[in-house]
CSV table of C-alpha atoms in Angstrom, one decimal:
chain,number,residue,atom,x,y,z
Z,1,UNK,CA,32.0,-62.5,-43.6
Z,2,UNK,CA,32.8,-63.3,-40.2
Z,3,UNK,CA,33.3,-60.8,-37.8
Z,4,UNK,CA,36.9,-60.1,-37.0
Z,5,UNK,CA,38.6,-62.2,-34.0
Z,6,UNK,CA,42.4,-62.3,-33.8
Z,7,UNK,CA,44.4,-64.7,-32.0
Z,8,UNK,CA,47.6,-64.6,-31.1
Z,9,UNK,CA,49.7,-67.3,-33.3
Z,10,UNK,CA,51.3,-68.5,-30.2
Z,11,UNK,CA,47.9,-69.8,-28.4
Z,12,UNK,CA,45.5,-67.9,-26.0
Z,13,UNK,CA,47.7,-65.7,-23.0
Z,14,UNK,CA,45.9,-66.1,-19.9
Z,15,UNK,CA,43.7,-63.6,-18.7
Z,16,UNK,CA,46.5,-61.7,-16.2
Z,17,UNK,CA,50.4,-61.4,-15.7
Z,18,UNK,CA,50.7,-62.6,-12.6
Z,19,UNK,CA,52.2,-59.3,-11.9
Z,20,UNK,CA,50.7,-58.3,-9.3
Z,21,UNK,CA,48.8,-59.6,-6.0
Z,22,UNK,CA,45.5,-58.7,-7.7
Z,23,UNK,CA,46.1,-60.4,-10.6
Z,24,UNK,CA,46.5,-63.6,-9.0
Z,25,UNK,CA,42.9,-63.0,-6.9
Z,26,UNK,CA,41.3,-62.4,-10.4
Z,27,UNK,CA,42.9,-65.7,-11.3
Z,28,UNK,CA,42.1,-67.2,-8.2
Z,29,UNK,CA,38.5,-66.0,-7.9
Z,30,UNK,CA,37.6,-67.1,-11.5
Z,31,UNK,CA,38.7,-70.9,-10.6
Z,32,UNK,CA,36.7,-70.8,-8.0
Z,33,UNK,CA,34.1,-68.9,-8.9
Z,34,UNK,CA,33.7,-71.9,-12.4
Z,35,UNK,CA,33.9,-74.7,-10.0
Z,36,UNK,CA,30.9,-73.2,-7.7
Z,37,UNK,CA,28.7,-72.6,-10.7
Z,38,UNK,CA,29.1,-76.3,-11.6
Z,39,UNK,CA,28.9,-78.3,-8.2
Z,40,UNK,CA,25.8,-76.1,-7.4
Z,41,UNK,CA,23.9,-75.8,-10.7
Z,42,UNK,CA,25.0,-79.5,-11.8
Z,43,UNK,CA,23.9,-81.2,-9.7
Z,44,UNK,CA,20.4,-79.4,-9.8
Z,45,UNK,CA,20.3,-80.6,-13.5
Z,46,UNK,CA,21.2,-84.5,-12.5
Z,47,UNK,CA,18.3,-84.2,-9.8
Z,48,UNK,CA,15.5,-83.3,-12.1
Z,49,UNK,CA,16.6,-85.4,-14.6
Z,50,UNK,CA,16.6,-88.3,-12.0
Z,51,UNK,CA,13.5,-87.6,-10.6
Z,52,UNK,CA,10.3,-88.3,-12.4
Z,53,UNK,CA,7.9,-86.6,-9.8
Z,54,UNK,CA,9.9,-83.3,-10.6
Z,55,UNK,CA,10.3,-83.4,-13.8
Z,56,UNK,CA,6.6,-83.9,-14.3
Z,57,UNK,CA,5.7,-81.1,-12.9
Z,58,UNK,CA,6.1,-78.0,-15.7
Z,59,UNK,CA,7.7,-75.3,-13.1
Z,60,UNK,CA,10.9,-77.4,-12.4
Z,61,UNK,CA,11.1,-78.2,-16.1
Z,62,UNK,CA,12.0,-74.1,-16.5
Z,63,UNK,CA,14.6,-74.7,-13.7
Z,64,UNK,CA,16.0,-77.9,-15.3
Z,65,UNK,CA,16.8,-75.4,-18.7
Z,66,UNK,CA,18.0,-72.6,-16.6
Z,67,UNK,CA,20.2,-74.9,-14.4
Z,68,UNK,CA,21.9,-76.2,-17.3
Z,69,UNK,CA,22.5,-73.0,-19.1
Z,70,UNK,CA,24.1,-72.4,-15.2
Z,71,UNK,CA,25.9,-75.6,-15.8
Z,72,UNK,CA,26.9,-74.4,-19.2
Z,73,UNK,CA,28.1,-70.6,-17.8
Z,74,UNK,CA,30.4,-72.2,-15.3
Z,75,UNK,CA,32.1,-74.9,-17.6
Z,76,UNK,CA,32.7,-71.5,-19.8
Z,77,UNK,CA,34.6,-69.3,-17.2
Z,78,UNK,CA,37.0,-71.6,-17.5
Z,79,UNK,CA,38.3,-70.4,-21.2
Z,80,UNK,CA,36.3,-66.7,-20.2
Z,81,UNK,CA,37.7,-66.2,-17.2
Z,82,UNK,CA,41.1,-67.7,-17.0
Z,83,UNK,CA,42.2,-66.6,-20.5
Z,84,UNK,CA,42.9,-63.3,-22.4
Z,85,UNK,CA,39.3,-63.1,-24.3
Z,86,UNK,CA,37.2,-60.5,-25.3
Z,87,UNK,CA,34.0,-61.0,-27.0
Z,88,UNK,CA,32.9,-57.3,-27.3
Z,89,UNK,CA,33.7,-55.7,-30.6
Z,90,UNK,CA,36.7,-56.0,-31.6
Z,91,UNK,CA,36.3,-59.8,-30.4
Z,92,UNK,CA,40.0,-61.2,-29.4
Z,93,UNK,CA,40.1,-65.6,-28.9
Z,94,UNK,CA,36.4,-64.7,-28.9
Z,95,UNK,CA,34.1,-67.3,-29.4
Z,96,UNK,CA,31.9,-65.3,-31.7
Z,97,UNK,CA,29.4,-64.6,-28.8
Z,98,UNK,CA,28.4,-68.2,-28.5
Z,99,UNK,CA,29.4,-68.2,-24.8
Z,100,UNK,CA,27.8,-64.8,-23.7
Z,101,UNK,CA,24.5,-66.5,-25.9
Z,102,UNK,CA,24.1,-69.0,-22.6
Z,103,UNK,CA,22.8,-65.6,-20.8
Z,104,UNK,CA,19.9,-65.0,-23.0
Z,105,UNK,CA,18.8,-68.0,-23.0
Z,106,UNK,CA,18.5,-68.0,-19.5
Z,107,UNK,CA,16.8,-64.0,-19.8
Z,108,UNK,CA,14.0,-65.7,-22.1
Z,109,UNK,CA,13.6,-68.7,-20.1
Z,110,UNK,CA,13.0,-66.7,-17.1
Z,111,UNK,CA,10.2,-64.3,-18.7
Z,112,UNK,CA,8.8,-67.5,-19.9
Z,113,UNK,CA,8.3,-68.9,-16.3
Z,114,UNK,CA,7.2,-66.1,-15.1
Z,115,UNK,CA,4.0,-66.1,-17.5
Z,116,UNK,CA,4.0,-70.3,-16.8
Z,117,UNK,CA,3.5,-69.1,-12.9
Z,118,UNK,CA,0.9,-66.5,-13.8
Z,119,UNK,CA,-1.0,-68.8,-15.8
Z,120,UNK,CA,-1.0,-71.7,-13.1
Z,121,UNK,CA,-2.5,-69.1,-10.4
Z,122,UNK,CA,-4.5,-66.9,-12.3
Z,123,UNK,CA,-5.7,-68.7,-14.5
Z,124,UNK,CA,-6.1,-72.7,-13.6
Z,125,UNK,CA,-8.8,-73.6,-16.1
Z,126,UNK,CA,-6.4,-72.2,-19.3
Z,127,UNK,CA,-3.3,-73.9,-17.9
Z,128,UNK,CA,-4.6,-77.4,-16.7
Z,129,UNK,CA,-6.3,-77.7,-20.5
Z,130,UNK,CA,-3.6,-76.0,-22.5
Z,131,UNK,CA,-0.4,-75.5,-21.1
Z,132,UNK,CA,0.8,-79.0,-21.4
Z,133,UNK,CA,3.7,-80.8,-20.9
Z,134,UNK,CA,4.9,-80.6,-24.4
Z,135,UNK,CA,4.1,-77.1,-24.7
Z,136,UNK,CA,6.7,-76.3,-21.5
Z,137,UNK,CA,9.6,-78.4,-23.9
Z,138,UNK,CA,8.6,-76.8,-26.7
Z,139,UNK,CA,9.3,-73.3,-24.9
Z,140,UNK,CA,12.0,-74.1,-23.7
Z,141,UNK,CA,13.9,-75.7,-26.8
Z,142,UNK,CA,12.5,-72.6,-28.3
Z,143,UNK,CA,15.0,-70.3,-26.1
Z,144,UNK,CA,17.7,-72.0,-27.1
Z,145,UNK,CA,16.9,-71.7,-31.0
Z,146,UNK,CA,15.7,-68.1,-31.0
Z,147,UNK,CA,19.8,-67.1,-28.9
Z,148,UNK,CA,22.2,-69.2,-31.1
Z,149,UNK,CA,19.9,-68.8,-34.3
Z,150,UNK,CA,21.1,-65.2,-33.9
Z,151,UNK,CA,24.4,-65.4,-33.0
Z,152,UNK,CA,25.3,-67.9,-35.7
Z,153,UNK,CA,23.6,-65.9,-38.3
Z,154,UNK,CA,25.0,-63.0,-37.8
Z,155,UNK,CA,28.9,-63.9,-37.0
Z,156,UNK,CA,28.1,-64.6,-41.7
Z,157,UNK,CA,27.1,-61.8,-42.1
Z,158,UNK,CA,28.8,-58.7,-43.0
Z,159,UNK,CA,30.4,-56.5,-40.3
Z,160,UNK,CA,27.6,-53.5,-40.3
Z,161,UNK,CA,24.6,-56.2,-41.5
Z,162,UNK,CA,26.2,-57.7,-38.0
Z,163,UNK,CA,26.0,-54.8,-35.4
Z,164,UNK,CA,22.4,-54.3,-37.2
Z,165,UNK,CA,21.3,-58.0,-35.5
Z,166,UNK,CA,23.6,-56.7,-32.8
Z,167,UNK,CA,21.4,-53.7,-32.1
Z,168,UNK,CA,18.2,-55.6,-33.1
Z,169,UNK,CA,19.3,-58.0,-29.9
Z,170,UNK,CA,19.9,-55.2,-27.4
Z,171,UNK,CA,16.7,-53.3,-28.4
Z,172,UNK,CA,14.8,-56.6,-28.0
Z,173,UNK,CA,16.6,-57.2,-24.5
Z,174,UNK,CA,15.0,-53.9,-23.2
Z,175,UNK,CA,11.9,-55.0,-24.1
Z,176,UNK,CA,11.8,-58.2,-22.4
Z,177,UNK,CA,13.6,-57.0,-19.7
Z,178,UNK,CA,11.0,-54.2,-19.3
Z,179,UNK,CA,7.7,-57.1,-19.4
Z,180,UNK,CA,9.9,-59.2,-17.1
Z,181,UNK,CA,10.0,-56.1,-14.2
Z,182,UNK,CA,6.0,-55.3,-15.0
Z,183,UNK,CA,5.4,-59.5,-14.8
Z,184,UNK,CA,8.1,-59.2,-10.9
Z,185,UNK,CA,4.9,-56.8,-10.0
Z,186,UNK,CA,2.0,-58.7,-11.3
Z,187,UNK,CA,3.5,-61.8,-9.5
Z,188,UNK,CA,4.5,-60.3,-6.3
Z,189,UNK,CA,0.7,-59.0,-6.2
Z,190,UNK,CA,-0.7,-61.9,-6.5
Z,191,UNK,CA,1.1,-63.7,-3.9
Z,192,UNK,CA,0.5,-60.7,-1.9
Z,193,UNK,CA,-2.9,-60.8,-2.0
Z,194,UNK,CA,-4.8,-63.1,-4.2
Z,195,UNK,CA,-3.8,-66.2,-2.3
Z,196,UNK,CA,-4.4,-64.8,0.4
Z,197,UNK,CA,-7.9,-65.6,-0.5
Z,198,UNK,CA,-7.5,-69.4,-1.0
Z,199,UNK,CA,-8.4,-72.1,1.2
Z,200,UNK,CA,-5.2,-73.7,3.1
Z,201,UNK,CA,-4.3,-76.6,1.5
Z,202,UNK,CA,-1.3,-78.5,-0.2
Z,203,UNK,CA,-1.9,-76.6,-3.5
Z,204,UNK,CA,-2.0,-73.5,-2.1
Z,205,UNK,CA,1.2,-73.9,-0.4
Z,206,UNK,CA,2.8,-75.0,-3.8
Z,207,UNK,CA,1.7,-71.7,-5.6
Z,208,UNK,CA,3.1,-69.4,-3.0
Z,209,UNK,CA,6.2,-71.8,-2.8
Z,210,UNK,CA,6.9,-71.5,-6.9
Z,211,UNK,CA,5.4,-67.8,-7.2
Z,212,UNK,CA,8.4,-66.9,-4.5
Z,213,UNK,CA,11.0,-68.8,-6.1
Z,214,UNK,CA,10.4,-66.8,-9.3
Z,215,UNK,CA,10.1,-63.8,-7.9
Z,216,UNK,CA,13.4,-64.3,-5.8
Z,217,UNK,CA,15.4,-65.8,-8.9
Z,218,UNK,CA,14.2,-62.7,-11.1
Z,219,UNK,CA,14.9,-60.0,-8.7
Z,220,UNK,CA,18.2,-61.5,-8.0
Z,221,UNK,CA,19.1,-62.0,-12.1
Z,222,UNK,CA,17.7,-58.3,-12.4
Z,223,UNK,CA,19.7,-57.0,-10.2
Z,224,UNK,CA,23.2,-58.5,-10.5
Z,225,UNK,CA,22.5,-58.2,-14.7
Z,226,UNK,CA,21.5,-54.6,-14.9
Z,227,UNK,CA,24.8,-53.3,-14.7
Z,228,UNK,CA,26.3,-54.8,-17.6
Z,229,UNK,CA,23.1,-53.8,-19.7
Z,230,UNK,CA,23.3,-50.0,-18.6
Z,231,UNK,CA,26.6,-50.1,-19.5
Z,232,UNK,CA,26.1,-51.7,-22.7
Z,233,UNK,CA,23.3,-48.8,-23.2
Z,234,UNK,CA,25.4,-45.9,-22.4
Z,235,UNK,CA,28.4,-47.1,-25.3
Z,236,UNK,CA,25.5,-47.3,-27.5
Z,237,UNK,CA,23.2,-44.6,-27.0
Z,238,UNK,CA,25.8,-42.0,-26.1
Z,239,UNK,CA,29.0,-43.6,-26.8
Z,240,UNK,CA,30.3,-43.8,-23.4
Z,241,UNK,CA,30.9,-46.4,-20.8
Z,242,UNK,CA,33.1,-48.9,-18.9
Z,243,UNK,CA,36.1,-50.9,-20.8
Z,244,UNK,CA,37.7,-53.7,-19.7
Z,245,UNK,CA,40.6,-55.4,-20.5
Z,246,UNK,CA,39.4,-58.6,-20.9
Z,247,UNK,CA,36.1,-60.6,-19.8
Z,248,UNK,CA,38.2,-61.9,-16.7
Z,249,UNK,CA,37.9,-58.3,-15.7
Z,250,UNK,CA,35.0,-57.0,-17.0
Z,251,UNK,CA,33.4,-56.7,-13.6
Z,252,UNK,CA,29.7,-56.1,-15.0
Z,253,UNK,CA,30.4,-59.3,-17.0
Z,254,UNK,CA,31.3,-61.2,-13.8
Z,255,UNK,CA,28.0,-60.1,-11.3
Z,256,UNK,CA,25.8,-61.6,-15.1
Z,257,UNK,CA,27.7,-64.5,-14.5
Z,258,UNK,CA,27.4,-65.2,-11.0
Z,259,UNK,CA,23.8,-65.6,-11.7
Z,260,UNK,CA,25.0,-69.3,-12.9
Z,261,UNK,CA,25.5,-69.5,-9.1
Z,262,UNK,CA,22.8,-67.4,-7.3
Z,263,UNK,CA,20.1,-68.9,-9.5
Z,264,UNK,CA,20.5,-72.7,-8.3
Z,265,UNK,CA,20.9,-71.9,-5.0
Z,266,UNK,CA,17.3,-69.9,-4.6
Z,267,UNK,CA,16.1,-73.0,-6.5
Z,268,UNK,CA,17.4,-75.4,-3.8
Z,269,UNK,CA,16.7,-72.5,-0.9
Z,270,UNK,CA,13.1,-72.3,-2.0
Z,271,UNK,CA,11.8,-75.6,-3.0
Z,272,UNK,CA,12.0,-78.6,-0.1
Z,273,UNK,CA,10.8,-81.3,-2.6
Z,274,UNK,CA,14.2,-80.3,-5.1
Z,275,UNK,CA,16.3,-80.3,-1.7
Z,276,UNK,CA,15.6,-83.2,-0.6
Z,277,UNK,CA,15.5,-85.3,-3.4
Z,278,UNK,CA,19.3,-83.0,-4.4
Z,279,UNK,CA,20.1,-85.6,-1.0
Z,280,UNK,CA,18.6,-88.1,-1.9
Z,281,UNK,CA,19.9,-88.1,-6.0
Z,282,UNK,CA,23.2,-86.5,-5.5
Z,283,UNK,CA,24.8,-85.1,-2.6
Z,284,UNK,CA,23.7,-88.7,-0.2
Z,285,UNK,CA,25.2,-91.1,-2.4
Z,286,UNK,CA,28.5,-88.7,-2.7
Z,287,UNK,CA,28.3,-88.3,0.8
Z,288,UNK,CA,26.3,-90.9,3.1
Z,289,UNK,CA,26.4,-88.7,6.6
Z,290,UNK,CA,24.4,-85.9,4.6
Z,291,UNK,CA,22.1,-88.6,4.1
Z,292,UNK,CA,21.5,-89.5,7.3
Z,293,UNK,CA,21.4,-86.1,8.5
């Protein structure tokens, strides 16, 4: 049984009326705010795809899966943002929570880099011998069949079988939410004080460059996604919270989603070796003067 999702006979309404000035800034703001996500994480994905020095390195294969989930959010505002859909129980021109799925994915990707990171400092011997190139796809490919395993499986099931796996999700979100604050800590103490301790060198300079980046990326995704999840607890837990009208004005919705932005950018903002091959790959042969500059 699939869970209920009506659509209006006459195709999907966009997402406002136009009636007013602020409907046409929500309108506005969502093209925009689409377009962004993909020039910025897009190109991130073409760049480590392009180049074989990155994408032999395990960190910047976690930021190739992130970026395209990035890629992925921003190609989706277009239908989520721009038309009348809600995804939330009752879903209306939902898309049975296959869209929204493109977060978690990137929530599970990110606790998995953080122990990559941890490993790769703290523990050199146990990463060089084990944590191996195939091991980093693995994990990855993993993310993305653990999230739509669970969506698709429960949009067949029956309706209360289905908020069941529903609840199952969100109590499993708190959880890895929870390790992926206590992991933020871990990490920011041991780029705090346990390089500190190393030699100078090349390598030394690449752990505190990738232990920032992860620490920047999960702060930022913590930060702009805990809204939506308290909110998400409160209707839950106590039966009160936020409603929107639709997901082009759910506002909690919209800071989850800027991640799809904010994450690609750290990437490029924090690693020189992405940035200036990002020139070299992409944004030099689009335009030449950058190039040169």
């Amino acid at each position: 049984m699939l869970l209920p999702n009506t659509t209006d006979s006459r195709g999907v309404p966009l997402s406002v009326n136009f009636d007013s000035p602020e409907d046409f800034f929500i309108f506005i703001f969502q093209l925009l705010f689409a377009t962004s996500a993909i020039l910025v994480a897009g190109p991130v994905v073409i760049t480590i795809l392009a180049t074989r020095s990155l994408r032999l390195q395990n960190r910047f294969l976690f930021m190739l899966n992130t970026s395209i989930c990035d890629t992925l959010v921003g190609f989706s505002v277009f239908y989520l943002g721009l038309f009348d859909v809600q995804e939330r129980y009752p879903s209306r021109n939902g898309t049975l929570n296959l869209l929204p799925a493109l977060l978690g994915v990137n929530v599970m990707t990110f606790l998995f880099a953080q122990f990559d990171r941890y490993f790769a400092v703290c523990h050199p011997f146990i990463y060089t011998n084990y944590i191996t190139r195939r091991v980093v796809i693995s994990t990855n490919v993993f993310c993305w069949l653990m999230c739509y395993a669970q969506t698709i499986v429960a949009s067949f099931l029956p309706l209360s079988k289905a908020i069941q796996v529903y609840v199952f999700g969100i109590v499993s979100l708190q959880i890895i939410v929870f390790t992926k604050v206590v992991m933020t800590v871990k990490l920011y103490v041991v780029a705090r004080f346990q390089l500190e301790r190393d030699p100078p060198g090349p390598e030394k300079e690449n752990k505190k460059e990738s232990l920032r980046i992860i620490i920047f990326v999960v702060i930022s995704f913590l930060v702009l996604w805990a809204p939506s999840f308290f909110n998400i607890i409160f209707k839950f837990t106590l039966g009160k919270g936020l409603t929107f009208r639709n997901e082009a004005t759910n506002v909690f919705a919209i800071m989850a989603r800027f991640n799809a932005v904010c994450t690609p950018s750290v990437y490029i903002w924090g690693s020189p070796a992405l940035r200036e091959a990002l020139v070299r790959t992409v944004w030099g042969r689009v335009c030449p003067r950058c190039r040169r500059r």
